[in-house]
Coordinates of C-alpha atoms in Angstrom, one line a residue:
Chain A
M76 CA -9.0 9.7 -29.3
F77 CA -6.4 10.4 -26.8
Y78 CA -8.2 8.3 -24.2
I79 CA -8.4 5.4 -26.5
M80 CA -4.8 5.6 -27.1
V81 CA -4.0 5.5 -23.3
I82 CA -6.4 2.6 -22.6
T83 CA -4.7 0.6 -25.5
V84 CA -1.3 1.2 -24.0
M85 CA -2.5 0.2 -20.4
V86 CA -4.3 -2.8 -21.8
L87 CA -1.0 -4.1 -23.7
I88 CA 1.0 -3.5 -20.9
L89 CA -1.4 -5.0 -18.2
F90 CA -3.0 -8.0 -20.2
P91 CA -0.2 -10.5 -19.7
F92 CA -0.1 -10.4 -16.0
I93 CA -3.9 -10.3 -15.7
W94 CA -4.1 -13.3 -18.0
Q95 CA -1.6 -15.0 -15.5
I96 CA -4.1 -14.1 -12.7
L97 CA -7.1 -15.4 -14.4
T98 CA -4.9 -18.8 -15.4
S99 CA -3.9 -19.4 -11.8
I100 CA -7.4 -19.4 -10.5
K101 CA -8.8 -21.5 -13.3
S102 CA -9.9 -25.0 -12.6
E103 CA -7.6 -27.9 -14.4
S104 CA -10.4 -28.6 -17.0
E105 CA -10.7 -24.8 -17.8
L106 CA -7.3 -24.6 -18.0
W107 CA -6.8 -27.4 -20.6
S108 CA -10.1 -26.4 -22.5
I109 CA -9.5 -25.3 -26.1
P110 CA -10.2 -22.5 -27.0
P111 CA -9.3 -21.0 -23.9
V112 CA -11.9 -20.0 -21.2
W113 CA -11.4 -16.3 -20.5
I114 CA -13.1 -15.8 -17.1
P115 CA -13.1 -18.9 -14.8
K116 CA -16.4 -19.7 -13.3
K117 CA -15.4 -19.6 -9.7
I118 CA -12.1 -18.9 -8.1
N119 CA -10.3 -22.2 -7.6
L120 CA -7.2 -21.9 -5.5
D121 CA -5.8 -25.5 -6.2
H122 CA -2.8 -24.2 -7.9
Y123 CA -2.0 -21.9 -4.8
Y124 CA -2.5 -24.8 -2.6
S125 CA -0.4 -27.2 -4.9
V126 CA 2.5 -24.5 -5.1
F127 CA 2.8 -24.1 -1.3
I128 CA 1.8 -27.4 0.1
K129 CA 3.5 -29.8 -2.7
R130 CA 6.5 -27.9 -3.6
P131 CA 8.9 -26.3 -1.4
F132 CA 8.0 -23.0 -2.7
L133 CA 8.4 -21.3 0.5
T134 CA 11.9 -22.4 0.7
Y135 CA 12.5 -20.7 -2.5
I136 CA 10.9 -17.4 -1.5
K137 CA 13.3 -17.6 1.8
N138 CA 16.3 -18.1 -0.3
S139 CA 15.6 -15.4 -2.5
F140 CA 14.7 -13.1 0.4
I141 CA 17.9 -13.9 2.3
V142 CA 19.8 -13.3 -0.8
A143 CA 18.4 -10.2 -1.9
L144 CA 18.0 -8.6 1.4
S145 CA 21.8 -9.3 2.3
T146 CA 23.1 -7.9 -1.2
T147 CA 20.8 -4.9 -0.5
V148 CA 22.4 -4.2 2.9
F149 CA 26.1 -4.9 1.8
S150 CA 25.6 -3.2 -1.7
V151 CA 24.2 0.1 0.1
F152 CA 26.8 -0.1 2.7
V153 CA 29.8 -0.4 0.2
A154 CA 28.4 2.2 -2.2
S155 CA 27.3 4.8 0.2
F156 CA 31.1 4.9 1.3
A157 CA 32.2 5.2 -2.3
A158 CA 29.3 7.7 -3.3
Y159 CA 30.2 9.9 -0.4
A160 CA 33.9 10.3 -1.6
L161 CA 32.9 10.7 -5.2
A162 CA 30.1 13.2 -4.4
R163 CA 32.0 15.4 -1.9
L164 CA 35.5 14.9 -1.6
R165 CA 38.6 16.0 -3.7
F166 CA 41.0 13.6 -4.8
K167 CA 42.5 12.6 -8.1
G168 CA 41.1 9.9 -10.4
K169 CA 37.4 10.4 -9.6
N170 CA 36.1 10.4 -13.3
I171 CA 38.2 7.2 -13.8
I172 CA 36.6 5.5 -11.2
L173 CA 33.1 6.5 -12.1
S174 CA 33.7 5.4 -15.5
L175 CA 35.0 2.0 -14.3
V176 CA 31.8 1.8 -12.4
L177 CA 29.9 2.5 -15.2
A178 CA 31.7 0.1 -17.4
V179 CA 31.2 -2.8 -14.9
S180 CA 27.3 -2.1 -15.0
M181 CA 27.5 -3.2 -18.9
F182 CA 29.4 -6.4 -18.4
P183 CA 27.8 -9.4 -19.6
G184 CA 27.4 -11.9 -16.5
I185 CA 28.3 -14.7 -19.1
A186 CA 31.9 -13.2 -19.7
I187 CA 32.8 -13.9 -15.9
V188 CA 30.5 -16.8 -14.9
S189 CA 33.1 -19.6 -15.9
P190 CA 36.1 -18.4 -13.7
L191 CA 33.6 -17.2 -10.9
Y192 CA 32.1 -20.9 -11.0
I193 CA 35.6 -22.6 -10.7
F194 CA 36.3 -20.1 -7.7
M195 CA 33.1 -20.9 -6.1
M196 CA 33.6 -24.5 -6.5
N197 CA 37.2 -24.5 -5.1
I198 CA 36.2 -22.6 -1.9
H199 CA 33.0 -24.6 -1.5
L200 CA 30.7 -21.7 -1.9
L201 CA 28.4 -23.5 -4.6
N202 CA 24.9 -24.0 -3.4
T203 CA 25.4 -21.5 -0.5
Y204 CA 23.9 -17.9 0.1
I205 CA 27.3 -16.1 0.4
G206 CA 28.2 -17.6 -3.1
L207 CA 25.2 -15.7 -4.5
I208 CA 25.6 -12.5 -2.4
I209 CA 29.2 -11.8 -3.2
P210 CA 28.5 -11.5 -7.2
Y211 CA 25.3 -9.8 -6.8
T212 CA 26.7 -7.3 -4.4
T213 CA 29.5 -6.4 -7.1
F214 CA 26.7 -6.1 -9.8
T215 CA 24.5 -4.0 -8.0
L216 CA 27.1 -1.5 -6.9
P217 CA 27.5 0.5 -10.0
L218 CA 23.7 1.6 -10.1
A219 CA 23.8 2.2 -6.3
I220 CA 27.1 4.3 -6.5
W221 CA 25.7 6.4 -9.3
N222 CA 22.4 6.8 -7.5
L223 CA 23.7 7.6 -4.1
T224 CA 26.5 9.9 -5.6
T225 CA 23.5 12.2 -7.3
F226 CA 21.9 12.1 -4.1
F227 CA 24.9 13.2 -1.9
K228 CA 25.8 15.9 -4.6
E229 CA 22.3 17.6 -3.6
I230 CA 23.0 18.2 -0.1
P231 CA 24.4 21.7 0.9
F232 CA 28.0 21.9 1.6
E233 CA 27.7 24.5 4.2
L234 CA 26.3 21.8 6.6
E235 CA 29.6 19.6 6.2
E236 CA 32.0 22.5 6.5
S237 CA 30.1 23.7 9.7
A238 CA 30.4 20.3 11.2
R239 CA 34.1 20.1 10.2
V240 CA 34.9 23.5 11.8
D241 CA 33.1 22.2 15.1
G242 CA 36.0 19.4 14.9
A243 CA 34.0 16.5 13.4
T244 CA 36.1 14.0 11.4
Y245 CA 35.5 13.2 7.8
M246 CA 33.7 9.7 9.0
Q247 CA 31.8 11.4 11.6
T248 CA 30.5 14.0 9.2
F249 CA 29.5 11.3 6.8
I250 CA 27.6 9.1 9.4
R251 CA 26.2 11.9 11.3
I252 CA 25.1 14.5 8.5
I253 CA 25.4 13.4 5.2
F254 CA 24.0 9.7 5.4
P255 CA 20.7 10.7 7.3
L256 CA 20.0 13.6 5.2
A257 CA 20.2 11.5 1.9
A258 CA 17.9 8.8 3.7
P259 CA 15.3 8.9 0.7
G260 CA 18.0 8.3 -1.8
V261 CA 19.6 5.5 0.2
F262 CA 16.1 4.0 0.3
T263 CA 15.5 4.2 -3.3
T264 CA 18.7 2.6 -3.8
A265 CA 17.9 -0.1 -1.3
I266 CA 14.7 -0.8 -3.5
L267 CA 16.5 -1.0 -6.7
S268 CA 19.3 -3.3 -5.3
F269 CA 16.7 -5.8 -3.9
I270 CA 14.9 -5.9 -7.1
S271 CA 17.8 -6.6 -9.2
A272 CA 18.8 -9.0 -6.6
W273 CA 15.6 -10.8 -6.6
N274 CA 15.3 -11.0 -10.3
E275 CA 18.7 -12.3 -11.1
F276 CA 18.9 -15.5 -13.0
L277 CA 22.1 -16.6 -14.6
F278 CA 24.4 -17.0 -11.4
A279 CA 21.6 -18.3 -9.5
L280 CA 21.0 -21.0 -12.1
V281 CA 24.6 -21.9 -12.4
F282 CA 25.8 -21.7 -8.8
N283 CA 23.0 -23.0 -6.7
T284 CA 21.8 -26.3 -8.4
K285 CA 20.4 -28.0 -5.5
D286 CA 16.7 -27.9 -5.1
A287 CA 16.7 -26.5 -1.6
M288 CA 19.0 -23.8 -2.4
R289 CA 17.1 -22.4 -5.6
T290 CA 16.0 -18.8 -5.7
V291 CA 12.5 -18.0 -6.8
P292 CA 13.2 -17.2 -10.8
V293 CA 15.2 -20.1 -11.3
A294 CA 12.7 -22.4 -9.5
I295 CA 9.7 -21.2 -11.5
A296 CA 11.8 -22.0 -14.8
M297 CA 12.5 -25.3 -13.6
F298 CA 8.8 -26.1 -12.8
P299 CA 8.1 -27.8 -16.1
G300 CA 8.9 -31.5 -15.7
E301 CA 10.1 -33.8 -18.4
H302 CA 6.5 -34.8 -19.3
E303 CA 4.2 -32.3 -17.8
L304 CA 3.7 -28.7 -18.1
P305 CA 2.1 -27.5 -14.8
W306 CA 0.8 -24.1 -16.3
G307 CA -1.6 -23.4 -13.4
D308 CA 1.2 -24.0 -10.7
M309 CA 3.5 -21.8 -12.6
A310 CA 0.8 -18.9 -13.2
A311 CA 0.1 -19.2 -9.4
A312 CA 3.7 -19.1 -8.2
S313 CA 4.3 -16.1 -10.6
V314 CA 1.4 -14.3 -9.2
V315 CA 2.6 -14.9 -5.6
V316 CA 6.0 -13.5 -6.6
T317 CA 5.0 -10.7 -8.7
I318 CA 2.5 -9.3 -6.5
P319 CA 4.6 -8.0 -3.6
L320 CA 7.0 -6.4 -6.3
I321 CA 4.0 -4.7 -7.7
I322 CA 2.8 -3.2 -4.6
M323 CA 6.3 -2.1 -3.6
V324 CA 6.4 -0.4 -7.0
L325 CA 3.0 1.1 -6.7
I326 CA 4.0 2.6 -3.2
F327 CA 7.5 3.8 -4.2
Q328 CA 6.8 4.4 -7.7
R329 CA 8.1 8.1 -7.6
R330 CA 11.5 7.3 -5.9
I331 CA 11.9 4.3 -8.3
I332 CA 11.4 6.4 -11.3
S333 CA 13.7 9.0 -9.9
G334 CA 16.2 6.4 -9.0
L335 CA 16.2 4.7 -12.3
T336 CA 16.4 8.0 -14.3
A337 CA 19.0 9.8 -12.0
G338 CA 21.8 7.8 -13.4
A339 CA 20.8 7.6 -16.8
I340 CA 20.1 11.4 -17.2
K341 CA 22.0 13.3 -15.1
G342 CA 25.1 10.7 -15.6
Chain B
M772 CA 43.3 4.1 29.1
I773 CA 40.1 4.1 26.9
D774 CA 40.0 7.7 26.7
F775 CA 43.7 7.9 25.7
M776 CA 43.2 5.4 22.8
N777 CA 40.1 7.5 21.6
T778 CA 42.3 10.8 21.5
T779 CA 45.2 9.3 19.5
N780 CA 42.5 7.6 17.3
K781 CA 41.0 10.9 16.7
A782 CA 44.2 12.9 16.3
H783 CA 45.3 10.3 13.7
K784 CA 42.0 10.6 11.7
R785 CA 42.2 14.1 11.9
S786 CA 45.8 13.9 10.3
M787 CA 44.6 12.0 7.3
T788 CA 44.2 14.4 4.4
E789 CA 40.9 14.9 2.3
S790 CA 42.2 12.7 -0.5
Q791 CA 43.4 9.7 1.6
F792 CA 40.1 9.7 3.2
G793 CA 38.6 9.6 -0.3
Y794 CA 40.5 6.6 -1.4
L795 CA 40.1 4.7 1.6
M796 CA 36.1 5.2 1.1
V797 CA 36.2 4.1 -2.6
M798 CA 38.5 1.2 -1.7
P799 CA 35.9 -1.6 -0.7
A800 CA 33.8 -0.9 -3.7
L801 CA 36.9 -0.9 -6.0
L802 CA 38.0 -4.2 -4.3
C803 CA 34.4 -5.9 -4.8
I804 CA 34.6 -4.7 -8.7
G805 CA 38.3 -5.6 -9.1
L806 CA 37.9 -9.2 -7.6
I807 CA 34.5 -10.2 -8.8
A808 CA 34.6 -8.4 -12.2
L809 CA 37.7 -7.3 -13.5
Y810 CA 39.7 -9.9 -12.5
P811 CA 37.5 -13.0 -13.8
V812 CA 37.4 -11.1 -17.3
V813 CA 41.0 -11.5 -17.3
Q814 CA 40.6 -15.2 -16.3
T815 CA 38.0 -15.8 -18.7
F816 CA 40.4 -14.8 -21.4
W817 CA 43.1 -17.0 -20.1
L818 CA 40.7 -20.0 -20.0
S819 CA 39.9 -19.4 -23.5
L820 CA 43.2 -20.0 -24.5
H821 CA 43.0 -23.8 -23.1
R822 CA 41.4 -26.9 -23.9
L823 CA 39.6 -27.3 -20.7
R824 CA 36.8 -29.6 -20.2
L825 CA 35.6 -30.1 -16.7
Q826 CA 34.9 -33.7 -16.7
F827 CA 38.4 -34.4 -18.0
P828 CA 40.7 -31.8 -15.8
D829 CA 43.8 -34.0 -16.5
M830 CA 43.6 -33.2 -20.3
T831 CA 43.8 -29.4 -19.8
K832 CA 46.2 -28.0 -22.3
F833 CA 47.2 -24.6 -23.3
I834 CA 46.5 -24.3 -26.9
G835 CA 46.7 -20.5 -27.9
L836 CA 44.2 -19.2 -30.1
Q837 CA 43.1 -22.4 -31.3
N838 CA 39.5 -22.2 -29.7
Y839 CA 39.2 -18.8 -31.7
I840 CA 40.0 -20.4 -35.0
T841 CA 37.7 -23.1 -34.4
I842 CA 34.9 -21.0 -33.3
F843 CA 35.4 -18.6 -36.4
N844 CA 34.6 -21.7 -38.6
D845 CA 31.8 -22.8 -36.5
D846 CA 28.2 -22.3 -38.3
R847 CA 26.4 -22.5 -34.7
F848 CA 28.7 -19.3 -33.6
I849 CA 27.8 -17.5 -36.8
N850 CA 24.2 -18.5 -36.4
A851 CA 24.1 -17.2 -32.9
T852 CA 25.8 -13.9 -33.7
I853 CA 23.2 -13.2 -36.3
N854 CA 20.3 -14.2 -34.2
T855 CA 21.9 -11.9 -31.5
V856 CA 22.4 -8.9 -33.6
E857 CA 18.7 -9.3 -35.1
F858 CA 17.3 -9.8 -31.7
T859 CA 18.9 -6.6 -30.3
V860 CA 18.5 -4.4 -33.7
I861 CA 14.9 -5.2 -34.1
S862 CA 13.7 -5.0 -30.3
V863 CA 15.8 -2.0 -29.5
A864 CA 14.5 -0.1 -32.6
L865 CA 10.9 -1.1 -31.6
E866 CA 11.2 -0.3 -28.2
L867 CA 12.5 3.3 -29.1
V868 CA 9.5 4.0 -31.3
F869 CA 6.9 2.7 -28.7
G870 CA 8.7 4.0 -25.9
L871 CA 8.7 7.4 -27.4
G872 CA 5.1 7.3 -28.1
I873 CA 4.4 6.3 -24.5
A874 CA 6.8 8.9 -23.0
M875 CA 4.6 11.6 -25.0
L876 CA 1.4 10.0 -23.8
M877 CA 2.7 10.0 -20.2
N878 CA 3.9 13.6 -20.5
K879 CA 0.5 15.1 -21.4
E880 CA -1.7 16.1 -18.4
Y881 CA -4.8 13.8 -17.8
K882 CA -6.6 12.1 -15.2
G883 CA -5.0 8.7 -14.2
R884 CA -1.4 9.5 -15.5
G885 CA -0.2 8.5 -12.2
L886 CA -1.9 5.3 -12.7
M887 CA -0.1 4.8 -16.3
R888 CA 3.2 5.5 -14.8
A889 CA 2.6 2.9 -12.2
A890 CA 1.6 0.5 -14.7
A891 CA 4.7 1.0 -16.8
L892 CA 6.8 -0.3 -14.2
V893 CA 4.9 -3.3 -13.7
P894 CA 6.7 -5.4 -16.4
W895 CA 10.0 -4.0 -15.4
A896 CA 9.4 -5.2 -11.9
I897 CA 8.5 -8.8 -12.8
P898 CA 11.7 -11.1 -12.9
T899 CA 12.4 -11.7 -16.8
T900 CA 11.9 -15.5 -16.1
V901 CA 8.5 -15.1 -14.8
S902 CA 7.7 -12.9 -17.7
A903 CA 9.1 -15.5 -20.2
M904 CA 6.8 -18.2 -18.5
M905 CA 4.0 -15.8 -19.0
W906 CA 4.5 -15.5 -22.7
K907 CA 5.2 -19.0 -23.1
F908 CA 1.7 -19.6 -22.0
I909 CA 0.2 -17.0 -24.2
Y910 CA 2.2 -18.4 -27.3
N911 CA 0.9 -21.7 -26.6
D912 CA -0.2 -23.7 -29.7
Q913 CA -3.3 -25.2 -28.2
L914 CA -3.8 -23.3 -24.8
G915 CA -2.6 -20.0 -25.8
V916 CA -4.8 -16.9 -25.5
L917 CA -2.8 -15.2 -28.6
N918 CA -4.2 -17.7 -30.9
D919 CA -7.7 -17.6 -29.6
I920 CA -7.7 -13.6 -30.1
L921 CA -6.1 -13.6 -33.6
V922 CA -8.6 -16.4 -34.7
K923 CA -11.5 -14.8 -33.4
L924 CA -10.5 -11.3 -35.1
H925 CA -10.0 -13.3 -38.1
I926 CA -6.3 -12.3 -38.7
I927 CA -5.2 -15.7 -38.8
P928 CA -7.3 -18.7 -40.0
E929 CA -6.0 -21.5 -37.4
Y930 CA -4.0 -21.9 -34.4
K931 CA -0.2 -21.5 -34.8
A932 CA 2.8 -22.9 -32.7
W933 CA 4.3 -19.5 -32.3
L934 CA 7.6 -20.8 -30.6
G935 CA 7.4 -24.1 -32.4
S936 CA 8.1 -22.8 -35.8
E937 CA 11.6 -21.3 -36.9
A938 CA 9.7 -18.8 -39.0
T939 CA 7.8 -17.1 -36.0
A940 CA 9.8 -18.1 -32.8
M941 CA 12.4 -15.1 -33.1
G942 CA 9.5 -12.8 -33.7
A943 CA 7.8 -14.1 -30.7
A944 CA 10.8 -13.6 -28.5
I945 CA 11.4 -9.9 -29.7
A946 CA 7.7 -9.2 -28.9
A947 CA 8.2 -10.4 -25.5
D948 CA 11.4 -8.6 -24.8
V949 CA 9.7 -5.4 -26.3
W950 CA 6.6 -5.8 -23.9
K951 CA 9.0 -6.1 -20.7
T952 CA 11.3 -3.2 -21.5
T953 CA 9.4 -0.7 -23.4
P954 CA 7.7 0.8 -20.5
F955 CA 11.2 1.1 -19.0
M956 CA 12.5 3.1 -22.0
A957 CA 9.3 5.2 -21.7
L958 CA 10.2 6.3 -18.4
L959 CA 13.7 7.2 -19.2
L960 CA 12.4 9.4 -22.0
L961 CA 10.0 10.8 -20.0
A962 CA 12.4 12.2 -17.8
G963 CA 14.2 13.6 -20.6
L964 CA 11.0 15.2 -22.0
Q965 CA 10.2 16.9 -18.7
V966 CA 13.4 18.8 -18.9
I967 CA 12.4 20.5 -22.2
P968 CA 11.1 24.0 -21.5
K969 CA 7.4 24.2 -22.3
E970 CA 7.9 27.9 -23.6
L971 CA 9.5 26.5 -26.4
Y972 CA 6.2 24.7 -27.7
E973 CA 4.1 27.6 -26.6
A974 CA 6.3 29.7 -29.0
A975 CA 6.2 27.1 -31.8
T976 CA 2.5 27.0 -31.6
V977 CA 2.2 30.8 -31.9
D978 CA 4.5 30.8 -35.1
G979 CA 1.9 27.9 -36.5
A980 CA 4.4 25.1 -36.3
S981 CA 2.4 21.8 -36.5
P982 CA 2.7 19.3 -34.0
W983 CA 4.8 17.1 -36.4
R984 CA 7.2 20.1 -37.0
Q985 CA 7.3 20.7 -33.3
F986 CA 8.4 17.1 -32.7
T987 CA 11.2 17.1 -35.5
T988 CA 12.3 20.5 -34.4
I989 CA 12.1 20.6 -30.7
T990 CA 11.5 17.3 -29.1
L991 CA 13.9 15.2 -31.0
P992 CA 17.0 17.2 -31.1
L993 CA 16.6 18.3 -27.4
L994 CA 15.8 14.6 -26.5
R995 CA 19.1 13.3 -28.3
P996 CA 21.2 12.9 -25.2
T997 CA 18.7 11.2 -23.4
I998 CA 17.6 8.8 -26.2
L999 CA 21.3 8.2 -26.9
V1000 CA 21.8 7.0 -23.2
A1001 CA 18.6 4.9 -23.3
L1002 CA 19.9 3.3 -26.3
I1003 CA 23.1 2.4 -24.9
F1004 CA 21.5 1.0 -22.1
R1005 CA 19.1 -1.1 -23.9
T1006 CA 21.5 -2.3 -26.7
L1007 CA 23.8 -3.8 -24.2
D1008 CA 20.9 -5.5 -22.4
A1009 CA 19.5 -6.8 -25.3
F1010 CA 22.9 -8.1 -26.8
R1011 CA 23.4 -10.0 -23.6
V1012 CA 19.9 -11.7 -23.5
F1013 CA 19.8 -14.9 -21.8
D1014 CA 17.1 -15.5 -19.3
L1015 CA 14.4 -14.7 -21.8
I1016 CA 15.4 -16.7 -24.6
Y1017 CA 16.5 -19.7 -22.1
V1018 CA 13.3 -19.9 -20.6
L1019 CA 11.1 -19.3 -23.7
T1020 CA 12.5 -21.2 -26.3
G1021 CA 15.9 -22.7 -25.0
G1022 CA 17.1 -21.5 -28.2
G1023 CA 15.3 -23.5 -30.4
P1024 CA 13.5 -24.8 -32.6
G1025 CA 16.6 -25.7 -34.5
N1026 CA 18.8 -23.1 -33.1
S1027 CA 16.5 -20.6 -34.6
T1028 CA 16.5 -18.2 -31.4
E1029 CA 19.8 -19.2 -29.9
T1030 CA 21.9 -16.1 -29.0
L1031 CA 25.5 -15.8 -28.2
S1032 CA 24.8 -15.9 -24.3
V1033 CA 22.5 -19.1 -24.7
Y1034 CA 25.2 -20.7 -26.9
A1035 CA 28.0 -19.7 -24.7
Y1036 CA 25.8 -21.1 -21.4
K1037 CA 25.4 -24.3 -23.2
T1038 CA 28.8 -24.8 -24.0
L1039 CA 30.1 -23.9 -20.5
F1040 CA 27.3 -25.8 -18.4
R1041 CA 26.0 -28.5 -20.5
N1042 CA 28.9 -29.7 -22.4
M1043 CA 31.1 -28.6 -19.3
D1044 CA 33.5 -27.0 -22.1
F1045 CA 35.2 -24.4 -20.3
G1046 CA 37.6 -23.5 -22.8
M1047 CA 35.4 -23.2 -25.8
G1048 CA 32.6 -21.5 -23.7
S1049 CA 35.3 -18.9 -22.1
T1050 CA 36.4 -18.3 -25.9
L1051 CA 32.6 -17.3 -26.6
A1052 CA 32.2 -15.3 -23.3
V1053 CA 35.4 -13.4 -24.6
L1054 CA 33.8 -12.9 -27.8
I1055 CA 30.6 -11.4 -26.4
F1056 CA 32.9 -9.2 -24.1
I1057 CA 34.5 -7.8 -26.9
F1058 CA 31.4 -7.3 -28.9
I1059 CA 29.9 -5.3 -25.9
F1060 CA 33.1 -3.4 -25.7
I1061 CA 33.0 -2.4 -29.3
I1062 CA 29.2 -1.3 -29.3
S1063 CA 29.9 0.8 -25.9
L1064 CA 33.0 2.5 -27.7
I1065 CA 30.8 3.3 -30.8
Y1066 CA 28.0 4.9 -28.5
I1067 CA 30.5 6.9 -26.4
R1068 CA 32.0 8.3 -29.8
I1069 CA 28.5 9.3 -31.1
L1070 CA 27.8 10.7 -27.5
S1071 CA 30.8 12.8 -27.1
S1072 CA 30.4 13.9 -30.6
G1073 CA 26.9 15.1 -29.9
G1074 CA 28.3 17.1 -26.8
K1075 CA 30.7 18.9 -29.0
E1076 CA 28.0 20.0 -31.4
D1077 CA 26.1 21.5 -28.6

């Protein structure tokens, strides 16, 4: 009975994605048959071919990759400074800063997209990478700061004190002692920032309208043409961008879960 | 020379007090947040007080609260508000119930538990637009597998256009959202469940308390703070829903799934009406602010009781 429930839940969770994989390897005639063919007779890679050869899908992946990776680097960099201060230094206004950071994570993107659009237009950052990296960094900061703060707090304070006694500056203690010790936390934060930047839609849709500058989520949403619905191509593209994420999630699942819940439960 | 510079530099840094250094360290983050989040919100409010169409910039004019008056008499705005509330309340409620159930399944010890936890992260990791596309195909009136399953199980007599009819489109959107975010809710709740001491259940079992009684007297009260935090995150997320609806239905058919974010997006970037679009954006912001305040009140009053 218990196992039946577990299996039911697993099937419900995984079915849509498995269906997507099956769809992506069907031939065109199997794809359009009614009722739907469940298991294709043979593996057909036409849709994958079409996605990579007929469409500039590698460009979309490159765009997403550059934007998400830069966002991750900036976000971890800026957040680790802030988190170090918030976790380990004494100064006034810490709680206010933490609440402010949390409040920003709840901002609806739509509430700021219009002035940012005008701003990016005026300084000619529409259809550029940096025009996405800047807002993405700001929006991944809250999670990154909360996460890193939790991790930094767990490092014993004696280590820092002895370094200070030896004459190290605050900055040296941070870079040589705290940051390396928090490496797993930094890594978790990086994964979470990367996934959230990789998946973002609204800003990418609005700011980067040139086809050559589109990111993956927007590109896939734009696949349907005026008169055609290339379901096979969309399925293949979805599988291509999802498999790396799933592999990442499977490898780092413990870290991701602890990272996601750290902010929510301890905060 | 270089040595000399270094020593003065060090001396200077050492003279910096702990709190000065603290402020210096949080400064970059605060600057980012200030420039890219806080300042634009104020600007959005300022734009909302204007008649401002991007294709006619010369006609821009300050008109005070006129946009707000117009919007409150706009049926489409009222419809979008109702849709947003409906989407938020139903999907978050379902996610909580299912999420709690799945969390309790994951909290038990059995073979393959790790696999189940990993599987739960899959919908979370897939980009929302990609999952919306997946569901769009599943719901398709002719090719969709949902129709095939339901007809074969004799639950419905014939194929239906799930996204094409006003009666079912919202339900379909909610189901897709529940699929995507329930596992995440389950993981949050699981983290809360694992903190509850096992001895409490053992003692209750010795006392002869039924599983249901253990659930209502131990699990629910001790899980309350976690549930509230999970609810805050999910409510605010669901209330600003954009990607899912935009890709799945585009707000249709006949505006039946149009939420506030989708309406605001269309006003801003299809009609290029930045005055009216900003007004909608400000209202969404205010709604979210009010929801947060309500939750924070509940959370802090809960803290006092403990």
